[in-house]
PDB file of C-alpha atoms in Angstrom:
ATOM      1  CA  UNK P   1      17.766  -3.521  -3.172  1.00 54.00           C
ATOM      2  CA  UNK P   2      14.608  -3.423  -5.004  1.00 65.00           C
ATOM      3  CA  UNK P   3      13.000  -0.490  -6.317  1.00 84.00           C
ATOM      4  CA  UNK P   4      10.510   1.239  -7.643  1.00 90.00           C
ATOM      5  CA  UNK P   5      10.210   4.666  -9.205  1.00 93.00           C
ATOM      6  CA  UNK P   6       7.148   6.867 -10.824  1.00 94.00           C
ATOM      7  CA  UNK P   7       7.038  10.508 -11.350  1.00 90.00           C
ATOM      8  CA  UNK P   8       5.554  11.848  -8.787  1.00 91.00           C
ATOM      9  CA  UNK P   9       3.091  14.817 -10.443  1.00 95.00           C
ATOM     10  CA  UNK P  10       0.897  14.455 -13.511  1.00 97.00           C
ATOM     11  CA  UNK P  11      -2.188  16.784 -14.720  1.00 97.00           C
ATOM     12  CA  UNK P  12      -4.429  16.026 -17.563  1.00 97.00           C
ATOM     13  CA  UNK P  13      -7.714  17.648 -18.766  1.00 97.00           C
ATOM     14  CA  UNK P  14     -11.182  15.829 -18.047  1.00 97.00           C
ATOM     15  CA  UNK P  15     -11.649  14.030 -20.590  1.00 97.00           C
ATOM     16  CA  UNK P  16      -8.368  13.187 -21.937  1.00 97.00           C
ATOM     17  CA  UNK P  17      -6.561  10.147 -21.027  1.00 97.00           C
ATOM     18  CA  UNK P  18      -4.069   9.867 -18.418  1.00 97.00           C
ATOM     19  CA  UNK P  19      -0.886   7.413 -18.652  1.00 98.00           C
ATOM     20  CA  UNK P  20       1.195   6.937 -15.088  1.00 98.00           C
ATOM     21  CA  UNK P  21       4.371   5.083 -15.525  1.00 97.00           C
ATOM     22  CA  UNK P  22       5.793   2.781 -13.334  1.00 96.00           C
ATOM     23  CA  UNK P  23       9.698   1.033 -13.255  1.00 95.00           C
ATOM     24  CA  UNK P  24      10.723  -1.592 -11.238  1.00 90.00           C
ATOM     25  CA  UNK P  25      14.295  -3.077 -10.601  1.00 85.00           C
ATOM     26  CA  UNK P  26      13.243  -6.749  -9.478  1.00 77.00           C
ATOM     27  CA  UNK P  27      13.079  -9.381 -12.743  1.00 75.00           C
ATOM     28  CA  UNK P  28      11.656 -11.970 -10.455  1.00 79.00           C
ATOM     29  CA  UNK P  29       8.504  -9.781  -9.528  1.00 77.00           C
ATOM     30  CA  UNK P  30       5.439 -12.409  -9.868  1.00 83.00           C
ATOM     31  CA  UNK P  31       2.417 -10.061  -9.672  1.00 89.00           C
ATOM     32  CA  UNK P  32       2.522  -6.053 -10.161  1.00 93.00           C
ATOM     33  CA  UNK P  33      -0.243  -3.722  -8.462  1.00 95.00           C
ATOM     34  CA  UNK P  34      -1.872  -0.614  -9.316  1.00 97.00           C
ATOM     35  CA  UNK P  35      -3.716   1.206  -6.215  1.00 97.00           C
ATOM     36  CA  UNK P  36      -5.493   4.227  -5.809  1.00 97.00           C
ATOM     37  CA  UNK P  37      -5.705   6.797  -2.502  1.00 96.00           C
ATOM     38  CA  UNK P  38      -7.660   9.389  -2.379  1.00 95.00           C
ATOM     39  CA  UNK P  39      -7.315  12.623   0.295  1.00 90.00           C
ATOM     40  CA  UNK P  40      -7.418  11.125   3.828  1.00 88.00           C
ATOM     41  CA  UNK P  41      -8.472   7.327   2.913  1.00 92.00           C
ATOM     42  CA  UNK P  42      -6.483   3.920   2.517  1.00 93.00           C
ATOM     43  CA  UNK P  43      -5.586   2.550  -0.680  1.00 95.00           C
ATOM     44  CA  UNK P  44      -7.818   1.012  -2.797  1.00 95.00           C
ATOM     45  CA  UNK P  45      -6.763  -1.698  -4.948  1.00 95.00           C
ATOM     46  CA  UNK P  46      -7.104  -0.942  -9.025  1.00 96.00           C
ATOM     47  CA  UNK P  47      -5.557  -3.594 -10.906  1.00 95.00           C
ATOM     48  CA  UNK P  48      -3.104  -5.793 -10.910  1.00 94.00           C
ATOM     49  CA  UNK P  49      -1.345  -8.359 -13.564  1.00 94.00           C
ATOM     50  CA  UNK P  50       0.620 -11.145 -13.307  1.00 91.00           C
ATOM     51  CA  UNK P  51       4.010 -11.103 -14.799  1.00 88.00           C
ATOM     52  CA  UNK P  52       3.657 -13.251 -17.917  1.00 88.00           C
ATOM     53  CA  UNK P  53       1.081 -10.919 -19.566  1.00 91.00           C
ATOM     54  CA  UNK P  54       1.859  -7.664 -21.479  1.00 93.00           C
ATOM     55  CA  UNK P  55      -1.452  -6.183 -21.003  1.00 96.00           C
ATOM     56  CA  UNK P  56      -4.777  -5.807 -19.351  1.00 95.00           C
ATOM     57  CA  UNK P  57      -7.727  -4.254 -19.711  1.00 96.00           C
ATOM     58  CA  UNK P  58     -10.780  -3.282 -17.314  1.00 93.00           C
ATOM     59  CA  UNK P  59     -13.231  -0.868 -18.297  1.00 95.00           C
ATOM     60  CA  UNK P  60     -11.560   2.575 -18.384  1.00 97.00           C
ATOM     61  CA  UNK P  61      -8.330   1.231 -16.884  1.00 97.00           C
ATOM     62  CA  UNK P  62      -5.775  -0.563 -19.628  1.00 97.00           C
ATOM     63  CA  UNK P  63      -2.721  -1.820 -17.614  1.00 97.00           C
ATOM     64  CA  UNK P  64       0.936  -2.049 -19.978  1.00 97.00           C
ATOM     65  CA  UNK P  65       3.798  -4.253 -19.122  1.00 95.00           C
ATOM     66  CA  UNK P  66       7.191  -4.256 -21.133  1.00 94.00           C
ATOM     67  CA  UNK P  67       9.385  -7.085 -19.021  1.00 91.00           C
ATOM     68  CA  UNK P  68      11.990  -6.470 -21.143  1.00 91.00           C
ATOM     69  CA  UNK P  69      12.470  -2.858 -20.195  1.00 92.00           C
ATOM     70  CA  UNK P  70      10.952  -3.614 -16.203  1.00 92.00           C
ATOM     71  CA  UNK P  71       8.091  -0.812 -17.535  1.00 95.00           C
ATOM     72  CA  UNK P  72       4.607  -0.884 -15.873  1.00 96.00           C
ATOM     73  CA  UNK P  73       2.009   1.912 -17.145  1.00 97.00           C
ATOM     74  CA  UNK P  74      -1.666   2.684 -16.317  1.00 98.00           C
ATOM     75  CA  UNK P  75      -3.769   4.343 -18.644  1.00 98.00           C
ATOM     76  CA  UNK P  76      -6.889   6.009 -17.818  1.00 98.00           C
ATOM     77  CA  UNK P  77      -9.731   6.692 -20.533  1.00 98.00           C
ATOM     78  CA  UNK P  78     -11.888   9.800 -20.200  1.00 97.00           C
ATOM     79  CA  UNK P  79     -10.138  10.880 -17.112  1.00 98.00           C
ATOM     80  CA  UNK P  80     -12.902  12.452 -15.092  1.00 97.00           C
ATOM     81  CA  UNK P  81     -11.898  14.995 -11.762  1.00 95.00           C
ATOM     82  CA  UNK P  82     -13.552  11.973  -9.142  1.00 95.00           C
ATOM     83  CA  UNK P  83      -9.783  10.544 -10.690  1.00 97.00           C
ATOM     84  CA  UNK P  84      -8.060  12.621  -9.305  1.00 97.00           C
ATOM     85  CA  UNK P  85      -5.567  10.972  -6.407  1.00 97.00           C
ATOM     86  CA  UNK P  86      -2.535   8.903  -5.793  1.00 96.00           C
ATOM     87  CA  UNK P  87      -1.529   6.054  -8.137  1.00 97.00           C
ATOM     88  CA  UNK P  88       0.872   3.654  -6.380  1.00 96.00           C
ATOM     89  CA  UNK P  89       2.623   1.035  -8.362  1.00 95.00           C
ATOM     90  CA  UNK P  90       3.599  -1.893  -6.669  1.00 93.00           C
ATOM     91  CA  UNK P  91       5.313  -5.326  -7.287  1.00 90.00           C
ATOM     92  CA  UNK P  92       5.419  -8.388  -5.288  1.00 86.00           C
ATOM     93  CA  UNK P  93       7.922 -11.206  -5.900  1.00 76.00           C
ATOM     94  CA  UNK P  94       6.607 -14.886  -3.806  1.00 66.00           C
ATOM     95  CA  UNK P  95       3.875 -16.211  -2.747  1.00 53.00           C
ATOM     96  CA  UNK P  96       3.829 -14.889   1.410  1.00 57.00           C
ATOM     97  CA  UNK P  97       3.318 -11.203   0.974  1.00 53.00           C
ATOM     98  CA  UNK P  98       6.656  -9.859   2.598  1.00 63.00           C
ATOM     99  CA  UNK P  99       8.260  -8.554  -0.139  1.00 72.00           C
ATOM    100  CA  UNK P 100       6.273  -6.248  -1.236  1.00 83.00           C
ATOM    101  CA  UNK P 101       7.185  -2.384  -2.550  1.00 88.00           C
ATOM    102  CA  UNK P 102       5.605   0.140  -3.474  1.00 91.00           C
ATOM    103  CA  UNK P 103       7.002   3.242  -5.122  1.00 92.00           C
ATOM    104  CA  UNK P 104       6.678   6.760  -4.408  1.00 92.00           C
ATOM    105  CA  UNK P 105       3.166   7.593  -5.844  1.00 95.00           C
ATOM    106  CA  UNK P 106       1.819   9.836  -8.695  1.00 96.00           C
ATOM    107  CA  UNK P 107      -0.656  12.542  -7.511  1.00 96.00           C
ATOM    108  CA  UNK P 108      -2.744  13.016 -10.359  1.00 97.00           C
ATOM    109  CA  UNK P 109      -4.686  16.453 -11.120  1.00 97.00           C
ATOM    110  CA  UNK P 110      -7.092  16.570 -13.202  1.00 97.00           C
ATOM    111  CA  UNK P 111      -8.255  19.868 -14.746  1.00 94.00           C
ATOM    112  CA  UNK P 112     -12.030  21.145 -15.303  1.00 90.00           C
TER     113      UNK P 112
ATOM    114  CA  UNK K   1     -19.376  -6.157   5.067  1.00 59.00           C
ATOM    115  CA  UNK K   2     -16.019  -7.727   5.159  1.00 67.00           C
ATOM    116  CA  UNK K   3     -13.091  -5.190   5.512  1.00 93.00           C
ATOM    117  CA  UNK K   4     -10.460  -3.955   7.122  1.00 96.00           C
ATOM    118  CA  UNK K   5     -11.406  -1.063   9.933  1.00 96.00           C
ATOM    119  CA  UNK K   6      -8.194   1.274  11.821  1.00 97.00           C
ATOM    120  CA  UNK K   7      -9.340   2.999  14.923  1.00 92.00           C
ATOM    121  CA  UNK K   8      -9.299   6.052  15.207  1.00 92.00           C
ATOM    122  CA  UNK K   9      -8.947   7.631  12.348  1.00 94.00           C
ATOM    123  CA  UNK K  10      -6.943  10.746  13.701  1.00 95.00           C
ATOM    124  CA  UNK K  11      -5.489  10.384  17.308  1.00 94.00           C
ATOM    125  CA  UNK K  12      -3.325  13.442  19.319  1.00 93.00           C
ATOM    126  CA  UNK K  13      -0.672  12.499  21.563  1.00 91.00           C
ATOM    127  CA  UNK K  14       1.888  14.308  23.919  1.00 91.00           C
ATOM    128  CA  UNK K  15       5.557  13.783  23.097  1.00 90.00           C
ATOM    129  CA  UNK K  16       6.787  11.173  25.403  1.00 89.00           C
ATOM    130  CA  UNK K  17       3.820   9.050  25.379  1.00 92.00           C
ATOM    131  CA  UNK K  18       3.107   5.397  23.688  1.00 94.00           C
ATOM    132  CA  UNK K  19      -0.158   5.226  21.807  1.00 95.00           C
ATOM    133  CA  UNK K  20      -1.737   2.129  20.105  1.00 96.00           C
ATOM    134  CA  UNK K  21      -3.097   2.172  17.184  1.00 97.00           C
ATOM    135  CA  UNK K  22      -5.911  -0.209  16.625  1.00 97.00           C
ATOM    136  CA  UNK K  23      -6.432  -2.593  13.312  1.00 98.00           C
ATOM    137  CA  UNK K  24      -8.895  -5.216  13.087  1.00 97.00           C
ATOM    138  CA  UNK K  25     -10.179  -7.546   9.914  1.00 97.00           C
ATOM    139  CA  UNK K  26     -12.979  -9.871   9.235  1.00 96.00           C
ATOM    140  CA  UNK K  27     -11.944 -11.241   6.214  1.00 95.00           C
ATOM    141  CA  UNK K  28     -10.106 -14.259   7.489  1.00 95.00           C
ATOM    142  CA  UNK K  29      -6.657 -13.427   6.025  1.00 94.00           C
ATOM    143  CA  UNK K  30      -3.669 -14.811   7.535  1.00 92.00           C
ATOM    144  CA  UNK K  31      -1.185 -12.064   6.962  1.00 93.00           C
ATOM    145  CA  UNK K  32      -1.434  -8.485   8.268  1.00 95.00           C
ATOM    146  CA  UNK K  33       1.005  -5.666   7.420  1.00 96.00           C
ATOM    147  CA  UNK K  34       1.730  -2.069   9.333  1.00 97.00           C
ATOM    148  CA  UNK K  35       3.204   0.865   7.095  1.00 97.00           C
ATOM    149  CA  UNK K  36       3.901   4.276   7.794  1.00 97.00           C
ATOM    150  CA  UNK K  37       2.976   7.023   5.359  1.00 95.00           C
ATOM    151  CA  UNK K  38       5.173  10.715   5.110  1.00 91.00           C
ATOM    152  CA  UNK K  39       3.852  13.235   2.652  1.00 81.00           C
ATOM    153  CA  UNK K  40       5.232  12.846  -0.813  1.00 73.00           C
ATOM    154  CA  UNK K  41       6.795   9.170  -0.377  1.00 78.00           C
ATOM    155  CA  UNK K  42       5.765   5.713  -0.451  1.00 83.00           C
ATOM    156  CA  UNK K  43       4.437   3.330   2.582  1.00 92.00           C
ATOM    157  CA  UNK K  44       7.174   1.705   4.339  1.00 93.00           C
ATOM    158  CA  UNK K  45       6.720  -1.277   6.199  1.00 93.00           C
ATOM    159  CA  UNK K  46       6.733  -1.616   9.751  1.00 96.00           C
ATOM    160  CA  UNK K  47       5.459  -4.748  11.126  1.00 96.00           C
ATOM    161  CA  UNK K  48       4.099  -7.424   9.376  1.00 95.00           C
ATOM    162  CA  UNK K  49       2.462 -11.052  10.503  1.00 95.00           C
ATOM    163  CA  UNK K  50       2.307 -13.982   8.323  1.00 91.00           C
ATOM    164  CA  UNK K  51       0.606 -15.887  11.324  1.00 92.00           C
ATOM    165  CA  UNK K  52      -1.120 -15.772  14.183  1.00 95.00           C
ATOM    166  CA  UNK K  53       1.740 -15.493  17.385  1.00 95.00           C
ATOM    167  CA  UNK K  54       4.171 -14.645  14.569  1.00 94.00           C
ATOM    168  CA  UNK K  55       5.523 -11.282  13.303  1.00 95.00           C
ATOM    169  CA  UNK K  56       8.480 -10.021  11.684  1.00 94.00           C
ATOM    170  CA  UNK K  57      10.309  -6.505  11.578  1.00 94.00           C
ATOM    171  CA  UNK K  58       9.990  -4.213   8.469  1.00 92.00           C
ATOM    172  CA  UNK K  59      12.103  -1.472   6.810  1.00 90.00           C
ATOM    173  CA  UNK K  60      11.450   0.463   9.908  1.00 94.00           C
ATOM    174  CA  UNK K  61      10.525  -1.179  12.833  1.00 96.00           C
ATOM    175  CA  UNK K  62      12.809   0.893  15.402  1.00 96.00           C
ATOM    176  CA  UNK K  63      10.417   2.578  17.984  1.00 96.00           C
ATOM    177  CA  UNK K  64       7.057   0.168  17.417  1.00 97.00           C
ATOM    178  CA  UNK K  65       6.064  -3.126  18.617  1.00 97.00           C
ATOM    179  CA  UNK K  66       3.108  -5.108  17.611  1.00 98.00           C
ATOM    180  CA  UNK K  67       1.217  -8.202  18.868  1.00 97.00           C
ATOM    181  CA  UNK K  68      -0.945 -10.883  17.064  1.00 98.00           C
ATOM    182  CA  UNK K  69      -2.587 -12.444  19.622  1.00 97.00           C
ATOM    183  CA  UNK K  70      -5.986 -13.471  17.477  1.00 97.00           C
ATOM    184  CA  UNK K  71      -5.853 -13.764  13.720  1.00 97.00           C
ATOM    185  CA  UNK K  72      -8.354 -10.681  13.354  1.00 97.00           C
ATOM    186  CA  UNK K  73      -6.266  -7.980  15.338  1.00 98.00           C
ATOM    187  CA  UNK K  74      -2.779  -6.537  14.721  1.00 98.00           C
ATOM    188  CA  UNK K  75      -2.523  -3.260  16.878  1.00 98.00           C
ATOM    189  CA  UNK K  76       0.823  -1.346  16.405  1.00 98.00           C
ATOM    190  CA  UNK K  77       2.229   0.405  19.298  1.00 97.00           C
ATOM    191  CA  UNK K  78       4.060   3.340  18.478  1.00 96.00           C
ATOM    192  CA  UNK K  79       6.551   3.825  21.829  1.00 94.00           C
ATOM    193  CA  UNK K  80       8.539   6.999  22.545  1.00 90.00           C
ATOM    194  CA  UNK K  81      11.530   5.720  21.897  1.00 89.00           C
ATOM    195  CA  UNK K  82       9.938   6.856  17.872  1.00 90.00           C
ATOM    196  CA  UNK K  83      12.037   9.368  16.813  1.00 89.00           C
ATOM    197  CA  UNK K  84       9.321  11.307  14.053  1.00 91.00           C
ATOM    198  CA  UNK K  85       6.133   9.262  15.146  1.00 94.00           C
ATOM    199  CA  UNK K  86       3.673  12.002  13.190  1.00 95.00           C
ATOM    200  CA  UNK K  87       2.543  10.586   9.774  1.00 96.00           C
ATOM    201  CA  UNK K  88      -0.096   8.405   8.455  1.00 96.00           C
ATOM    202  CA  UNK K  89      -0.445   4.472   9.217  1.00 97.00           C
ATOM    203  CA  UNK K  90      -2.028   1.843   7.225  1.00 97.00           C
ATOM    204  CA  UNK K  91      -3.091  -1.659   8.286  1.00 97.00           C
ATOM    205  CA  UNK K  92      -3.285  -4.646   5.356  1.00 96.00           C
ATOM    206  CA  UNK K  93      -4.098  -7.891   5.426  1.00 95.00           C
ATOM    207  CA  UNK K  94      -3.747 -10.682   2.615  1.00 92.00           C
ATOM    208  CA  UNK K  95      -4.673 -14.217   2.276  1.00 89.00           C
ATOM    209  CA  UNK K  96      -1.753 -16.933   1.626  1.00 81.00           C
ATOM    210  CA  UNK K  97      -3.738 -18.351  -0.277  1.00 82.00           C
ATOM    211  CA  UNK K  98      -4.692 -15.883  -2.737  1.00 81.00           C
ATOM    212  CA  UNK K  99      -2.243 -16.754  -5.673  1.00 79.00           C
ATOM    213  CA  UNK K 100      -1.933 -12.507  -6.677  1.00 82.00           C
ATOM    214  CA  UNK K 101      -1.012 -12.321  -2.978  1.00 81.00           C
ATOM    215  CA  UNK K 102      -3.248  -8.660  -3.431  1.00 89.00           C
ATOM    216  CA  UNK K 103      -2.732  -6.618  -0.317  1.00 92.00           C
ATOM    217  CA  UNK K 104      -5.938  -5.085   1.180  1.00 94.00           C
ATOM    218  CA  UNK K 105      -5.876  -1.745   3.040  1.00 96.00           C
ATOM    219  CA  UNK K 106      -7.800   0.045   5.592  1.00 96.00           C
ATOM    220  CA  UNK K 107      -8.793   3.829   6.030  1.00 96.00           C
ATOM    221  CA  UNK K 108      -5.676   4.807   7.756  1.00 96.00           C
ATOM    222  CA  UNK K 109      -5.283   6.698  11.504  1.00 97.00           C
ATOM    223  CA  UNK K 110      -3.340  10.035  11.369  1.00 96.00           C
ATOM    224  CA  UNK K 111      -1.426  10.842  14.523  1.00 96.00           C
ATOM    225  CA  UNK K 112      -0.069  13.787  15.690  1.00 95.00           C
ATOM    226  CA  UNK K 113       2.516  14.107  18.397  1.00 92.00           C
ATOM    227  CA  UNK K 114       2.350  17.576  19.330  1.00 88.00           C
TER     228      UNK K 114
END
């Protein structure tokens, strides 16, 4: 079935840029999703890109896609501790919402 | 302020007993979603409703039941028959119509069967 993996721990200084890395097993995935939780709280949509595009870019957020390789990445610019959370990728694959995954989530630390 | 609101946000229960879980939305979507959160995984889905009257089983569906009687409200019941009911839940909604078919989320309840 489909699938979709991250590492699940990552720590960076403030400051320093943060890259959370995303694979997916479904070719046919239309749009992929990055969202963020925080302690307690929902999750709050980042990003997202459709899957024709290899990249996007939104202020400190720049979003990677290598098809090829099913490789989705989020990188963070001048990670700052309010970052700090749980990055879920997450892909969907038509056009009514049901298939949706998401993977396992990256907590991300980061470090005064 | 259009959103997505989950009452309450933490709730107790006995072992044995049914709670509901409230969602509710004002944002005019047509589909709503119910996931269950465990501590270092991902959300699996429970319920979801691509209409109103209309809802479909998840991943994990054994042990809640769900209603969509008005297009705003999708509360989850979580029954005893639910083997491991503590853990986080999380209502969505989405709009067919939105071509990136983006997933919304609300602020979670936490129960606690004790």
């Amino acid at each position: 079935g489909e699938d979709v993996e991250q590492s699940l721990f990552l720590s960076v200084r403030e400051g320093d840029s943060s890259v959370i890395n995303c694979t997916y097993t479904d070719s046919s995935s239309t749009y992929l999703y990055w969202y963020k939780q925080e302690p307690g709280a929902g999750l709050q949509l980042l990003t997202y890109i459709f899957s024709n595009m290899d990249m996007k870019q939104d202020q400190r957020l720049t979003v990677l896609l290598n098809k090829k390789d099913k490789h989705l990445s989020l990188r963070i610019a001048d990670t700052q501790t309010g970052d700090s959370a749980i990055y879920f990728c997450a892909e969907s694959w038509d056009n009514y919402g049901q298939n949706f995954v998401f993977g396992p989530g990256t907590r991300l630390s980061v470090l005064p | 302020d259009g959103g997505i609101t989950q009452s309450p946000k933490y709730l107790f229960r006995k072992e044995g007993q049914n709670v509901t879980l409230s969602c509710e939305q004002n944002l005019n979507h047509d589909a709503m979603y119910w996931y269950r959160q465990d501590p270092g995984q991902g959300l699996r889905l429970i319920y979801y409703s691509q209409i109103v009257n209309d809802f479909q089983k998840g991943d994990i569906a054994e042990g809640y039941s769900v209603s969509r009687e008005k297009k705003e409200s999708f509360p989850l019941t979580v029954t005893s028959a639910q083997k491991n009911p503590t853990a986080f839940y999380l209502c969505a909604s989405s709009d067919r119509a939105d071509r990136t078919d983006t997933q919304y989320f609300g602020p979670g309840t936490r129960l606690t069967v004790l």
